[in-house]
PDB file of C-alpha atoms in Angstrom:
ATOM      1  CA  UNK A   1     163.370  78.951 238.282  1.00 47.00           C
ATOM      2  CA  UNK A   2     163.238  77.569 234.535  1.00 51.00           C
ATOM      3  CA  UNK A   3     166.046  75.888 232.530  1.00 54.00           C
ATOM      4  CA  UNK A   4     166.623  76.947 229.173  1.00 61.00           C
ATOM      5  CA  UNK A   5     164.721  75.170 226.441  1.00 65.00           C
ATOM      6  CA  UNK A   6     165.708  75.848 222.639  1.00 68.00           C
ATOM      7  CA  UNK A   7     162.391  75.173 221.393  1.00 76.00           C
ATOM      8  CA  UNK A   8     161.193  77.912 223.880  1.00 79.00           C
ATOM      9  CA  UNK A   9     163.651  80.695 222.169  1.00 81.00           C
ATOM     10  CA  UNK A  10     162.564  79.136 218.539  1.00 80.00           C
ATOM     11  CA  UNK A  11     158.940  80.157 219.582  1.00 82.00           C
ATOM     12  CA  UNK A  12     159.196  83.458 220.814  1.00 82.00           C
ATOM     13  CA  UNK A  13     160.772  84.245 217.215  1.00 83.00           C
ATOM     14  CA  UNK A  14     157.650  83.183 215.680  1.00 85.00           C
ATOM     15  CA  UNK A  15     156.088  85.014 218.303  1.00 82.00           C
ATOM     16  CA  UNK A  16     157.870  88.564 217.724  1.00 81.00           C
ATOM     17  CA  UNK A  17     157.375  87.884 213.799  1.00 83.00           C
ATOM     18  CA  UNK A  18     153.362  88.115 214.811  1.00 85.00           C
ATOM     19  CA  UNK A  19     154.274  91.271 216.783  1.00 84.00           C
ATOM     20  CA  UNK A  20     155.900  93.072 213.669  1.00 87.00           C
ATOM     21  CA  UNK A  21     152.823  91.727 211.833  1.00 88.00           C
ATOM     22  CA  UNK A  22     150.692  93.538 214.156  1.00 87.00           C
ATOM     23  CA  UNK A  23     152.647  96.582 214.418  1.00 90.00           C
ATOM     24  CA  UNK A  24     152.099  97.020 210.264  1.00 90.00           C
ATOM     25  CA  UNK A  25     148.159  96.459 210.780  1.00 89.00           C
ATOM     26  CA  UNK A  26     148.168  98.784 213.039  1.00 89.00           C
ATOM     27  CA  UNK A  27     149.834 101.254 210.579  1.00 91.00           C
ATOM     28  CA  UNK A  28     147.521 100.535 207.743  1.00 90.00           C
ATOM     29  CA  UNK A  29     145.017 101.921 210.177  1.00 86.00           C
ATOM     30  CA  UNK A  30     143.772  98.310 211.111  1.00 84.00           C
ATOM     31  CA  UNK A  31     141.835  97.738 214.667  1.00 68.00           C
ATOM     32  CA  UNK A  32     145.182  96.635 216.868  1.00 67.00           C
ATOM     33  CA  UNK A  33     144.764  94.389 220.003  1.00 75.00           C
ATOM     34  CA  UNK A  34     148.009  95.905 221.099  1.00 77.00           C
ATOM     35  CA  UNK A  35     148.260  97.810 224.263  1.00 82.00           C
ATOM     36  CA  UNK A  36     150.804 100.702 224.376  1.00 84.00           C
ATOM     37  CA  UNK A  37     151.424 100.853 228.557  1.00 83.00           C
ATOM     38  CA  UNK A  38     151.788  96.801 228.003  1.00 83.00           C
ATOM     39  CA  UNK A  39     153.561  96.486 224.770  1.00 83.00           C
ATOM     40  CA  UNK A  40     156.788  99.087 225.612  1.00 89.00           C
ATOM     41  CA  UNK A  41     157.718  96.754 228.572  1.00 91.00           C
ATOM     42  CA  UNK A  42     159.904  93.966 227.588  1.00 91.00           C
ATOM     43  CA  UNK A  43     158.571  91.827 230.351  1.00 90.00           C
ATOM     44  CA  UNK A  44     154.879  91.609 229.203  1.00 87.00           C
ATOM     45  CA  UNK A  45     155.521  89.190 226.704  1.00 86.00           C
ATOM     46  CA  UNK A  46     155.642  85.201 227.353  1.00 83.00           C
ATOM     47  CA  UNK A  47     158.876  85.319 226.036  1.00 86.00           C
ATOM     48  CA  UNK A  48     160.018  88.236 228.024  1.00 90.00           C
ATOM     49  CA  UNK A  49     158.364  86.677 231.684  1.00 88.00           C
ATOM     50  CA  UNK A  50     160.443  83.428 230.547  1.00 86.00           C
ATOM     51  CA  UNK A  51     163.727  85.404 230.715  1.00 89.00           C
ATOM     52  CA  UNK A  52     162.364  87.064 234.187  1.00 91.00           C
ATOM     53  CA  UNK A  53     162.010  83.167 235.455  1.00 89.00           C
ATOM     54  CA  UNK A  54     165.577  81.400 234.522  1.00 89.00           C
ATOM     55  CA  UNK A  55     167.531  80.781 236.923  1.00 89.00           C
ATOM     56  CA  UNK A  56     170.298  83.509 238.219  1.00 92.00           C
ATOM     57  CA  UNK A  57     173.052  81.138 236.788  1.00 90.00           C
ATOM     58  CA  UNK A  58     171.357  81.153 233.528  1.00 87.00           C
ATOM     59  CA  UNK A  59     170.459  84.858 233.625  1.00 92.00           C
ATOM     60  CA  UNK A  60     174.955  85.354 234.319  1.00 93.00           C
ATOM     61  CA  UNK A  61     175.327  84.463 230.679  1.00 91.00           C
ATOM     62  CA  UNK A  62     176.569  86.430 227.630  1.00 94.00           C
ATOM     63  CA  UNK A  63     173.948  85.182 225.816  1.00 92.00           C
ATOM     64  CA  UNK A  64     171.424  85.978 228.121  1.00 93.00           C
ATOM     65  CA  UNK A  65     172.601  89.246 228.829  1.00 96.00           C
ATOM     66  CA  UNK A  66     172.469  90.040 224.896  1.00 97.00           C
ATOM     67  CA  UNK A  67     169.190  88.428 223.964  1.00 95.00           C
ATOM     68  CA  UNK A  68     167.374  90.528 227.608  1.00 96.00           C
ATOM     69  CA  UNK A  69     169.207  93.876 226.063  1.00 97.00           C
ATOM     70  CA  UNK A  70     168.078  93.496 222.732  1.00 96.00           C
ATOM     71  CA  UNK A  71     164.443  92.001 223.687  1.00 95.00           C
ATOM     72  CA  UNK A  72     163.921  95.402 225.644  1.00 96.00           C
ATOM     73  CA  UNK A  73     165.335  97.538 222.842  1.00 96.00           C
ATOM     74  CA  UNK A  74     162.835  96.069 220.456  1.00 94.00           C
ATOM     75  CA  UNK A  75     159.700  96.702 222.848  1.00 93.00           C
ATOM     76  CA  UNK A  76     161.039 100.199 222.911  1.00 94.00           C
ATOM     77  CA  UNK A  77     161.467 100.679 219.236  1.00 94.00           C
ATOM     78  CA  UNK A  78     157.974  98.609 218.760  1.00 92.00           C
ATOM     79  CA  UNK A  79     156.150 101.011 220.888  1.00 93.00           C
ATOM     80  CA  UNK A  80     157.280 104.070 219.434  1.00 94.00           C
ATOM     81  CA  UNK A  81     156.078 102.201 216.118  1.00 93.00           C
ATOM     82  CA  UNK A  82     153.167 101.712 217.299  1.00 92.00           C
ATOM     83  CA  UNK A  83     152.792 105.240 218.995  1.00 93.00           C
ATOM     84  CA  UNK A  84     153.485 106.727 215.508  1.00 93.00           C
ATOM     85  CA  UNK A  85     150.777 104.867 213.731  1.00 91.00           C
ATOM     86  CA  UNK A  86     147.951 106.135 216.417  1.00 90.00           C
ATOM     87  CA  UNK A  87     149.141 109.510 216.396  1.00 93.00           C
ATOM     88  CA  UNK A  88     148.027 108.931 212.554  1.00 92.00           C
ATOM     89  CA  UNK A  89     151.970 109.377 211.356  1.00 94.00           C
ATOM     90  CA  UNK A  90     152.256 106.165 209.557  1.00 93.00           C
ATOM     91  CA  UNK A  91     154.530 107.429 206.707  1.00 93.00           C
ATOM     92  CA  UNK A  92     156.658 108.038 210.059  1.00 93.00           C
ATOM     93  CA  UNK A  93     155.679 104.904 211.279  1.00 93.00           C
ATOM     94  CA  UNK A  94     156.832 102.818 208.472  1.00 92.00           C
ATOM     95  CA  UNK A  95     159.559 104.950 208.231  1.00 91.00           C
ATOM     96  CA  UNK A  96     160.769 103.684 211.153  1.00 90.00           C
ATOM     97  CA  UNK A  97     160.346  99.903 210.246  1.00 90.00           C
ATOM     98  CA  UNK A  98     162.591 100.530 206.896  1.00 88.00           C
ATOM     99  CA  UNK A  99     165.365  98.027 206.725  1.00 83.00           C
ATOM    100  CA  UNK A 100     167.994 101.135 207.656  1.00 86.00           C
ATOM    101  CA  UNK A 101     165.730 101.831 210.441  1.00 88.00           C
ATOM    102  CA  UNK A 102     166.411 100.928 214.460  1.00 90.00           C
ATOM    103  CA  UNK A 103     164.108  98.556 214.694  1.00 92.00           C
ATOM    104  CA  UNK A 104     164.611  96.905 211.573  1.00 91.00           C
ATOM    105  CA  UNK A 105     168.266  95.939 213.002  1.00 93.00           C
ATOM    106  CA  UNK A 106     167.352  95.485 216.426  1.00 94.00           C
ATOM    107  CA  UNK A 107     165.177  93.310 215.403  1.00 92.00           C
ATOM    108  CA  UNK A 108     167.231  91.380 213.349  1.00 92.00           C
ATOM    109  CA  UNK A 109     169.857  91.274 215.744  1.00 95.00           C
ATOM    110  CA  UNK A 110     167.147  90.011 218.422  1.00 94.00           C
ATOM    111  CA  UNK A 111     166.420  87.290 215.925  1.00 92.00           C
ATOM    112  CA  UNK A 112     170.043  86.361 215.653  1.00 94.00           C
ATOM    113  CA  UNK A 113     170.959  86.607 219.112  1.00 95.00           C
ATOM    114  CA  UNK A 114     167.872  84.285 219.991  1.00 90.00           C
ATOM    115  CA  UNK A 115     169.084  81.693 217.080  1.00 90.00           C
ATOM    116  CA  UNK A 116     172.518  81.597 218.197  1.00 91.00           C
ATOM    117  CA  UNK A 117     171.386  81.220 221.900  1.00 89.00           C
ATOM    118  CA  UNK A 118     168.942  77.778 220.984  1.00 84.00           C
ATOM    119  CA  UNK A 119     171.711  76.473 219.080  1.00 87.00           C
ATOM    120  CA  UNK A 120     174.078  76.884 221.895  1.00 85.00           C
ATOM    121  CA  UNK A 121     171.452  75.167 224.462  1.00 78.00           C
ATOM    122  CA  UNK A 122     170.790  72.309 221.643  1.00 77.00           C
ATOM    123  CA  UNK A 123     174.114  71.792 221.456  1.00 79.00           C
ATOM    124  CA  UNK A 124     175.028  71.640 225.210  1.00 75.00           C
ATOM    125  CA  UNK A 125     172.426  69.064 225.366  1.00 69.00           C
ATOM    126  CA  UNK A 126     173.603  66.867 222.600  1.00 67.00           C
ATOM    127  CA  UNK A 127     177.480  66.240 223.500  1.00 58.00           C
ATOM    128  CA  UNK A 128     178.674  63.446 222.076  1.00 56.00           C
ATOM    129  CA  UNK A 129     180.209  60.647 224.175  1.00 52.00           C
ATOM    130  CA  UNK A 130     183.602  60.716 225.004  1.00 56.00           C
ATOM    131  CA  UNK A 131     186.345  58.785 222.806  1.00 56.00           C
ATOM    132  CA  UNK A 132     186.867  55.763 224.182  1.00 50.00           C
ATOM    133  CA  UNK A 133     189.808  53.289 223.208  1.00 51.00           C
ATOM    134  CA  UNK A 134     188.706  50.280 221.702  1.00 47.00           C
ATOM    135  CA  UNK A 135     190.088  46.581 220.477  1.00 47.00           C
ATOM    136  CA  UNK A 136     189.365  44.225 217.937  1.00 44.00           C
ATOM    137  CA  UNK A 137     187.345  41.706 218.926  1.00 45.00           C
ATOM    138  CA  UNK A 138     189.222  38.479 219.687  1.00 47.00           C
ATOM    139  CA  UNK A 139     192.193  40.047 220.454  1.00 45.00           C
ATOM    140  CA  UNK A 140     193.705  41.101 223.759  1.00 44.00           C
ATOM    141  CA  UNK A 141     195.631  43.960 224.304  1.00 46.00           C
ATOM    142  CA  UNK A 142     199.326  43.459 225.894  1.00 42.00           C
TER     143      UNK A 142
END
């Protein structure tokens, strides 16, 4: 099992941004290196095989249980994107990526979810010391 790195989460962002890049090629009718059966499945991804890995303790969390819904939402909303735009209904297609749209949100809640979910790791890692009494120098306490 994996821990939980922040800089992981902070990639697969980037990563899904490259996604929705490639989902609006593939409207415009571009050649798309996307595969449908693969793409709908949330755990085809890096990002989405790194949940699969962490450990069960991990995995118990609310953030993890948010980030895992909303990662699989987004494949499904992706791949009916992407179904759209090879069924040549890419007025339906973008349609569907409109900022009312479900994946538009779901998206943007995935994105948020995943930010709030590094920041929390980052700052589990970086606690601060403990307060501890101290004395002037030269002085000793009674």
């Amino acid at each position: 099992m994996r821990t939980i790195e922040g800089e992981e989460i902070k990639h697969a962002i980037e990563v899904h941004g490259i996604c929705e890049h490639r989902l609006v090629r593939a409207i415009k009718g571009e050649t798309s290196e996307l595969h449908l059966e693969r793409f709908e499945l949330d755990d085809s991804c890096d990002f989405g095989r790194w949940l699969s890995s962490l450990s069960t303790t991990d995995q118990a969390t609310e953030h993890f249980k948010e980030v895992r819904a909303l990662h699989a939402t987004f494949h499904k909303e992706a791949a009916l994107i992407l179904r759209l735009a090879r069924a040549g209904q890419s007025a339906a297609a973008k349609e569907a990526m409109t900022a009312g749209g479900v994946y538009a949100r779901v998206s943007g809640s995935l994105t948020a979810a995943m930010l709030g979910w590094a920041e929390s790791v980052q700052a589990q890692r970086i606690k601060p010391a403990p307060d501890r009494p101290s004395s002037s120098p030269g002085r000793m306490d009674t």
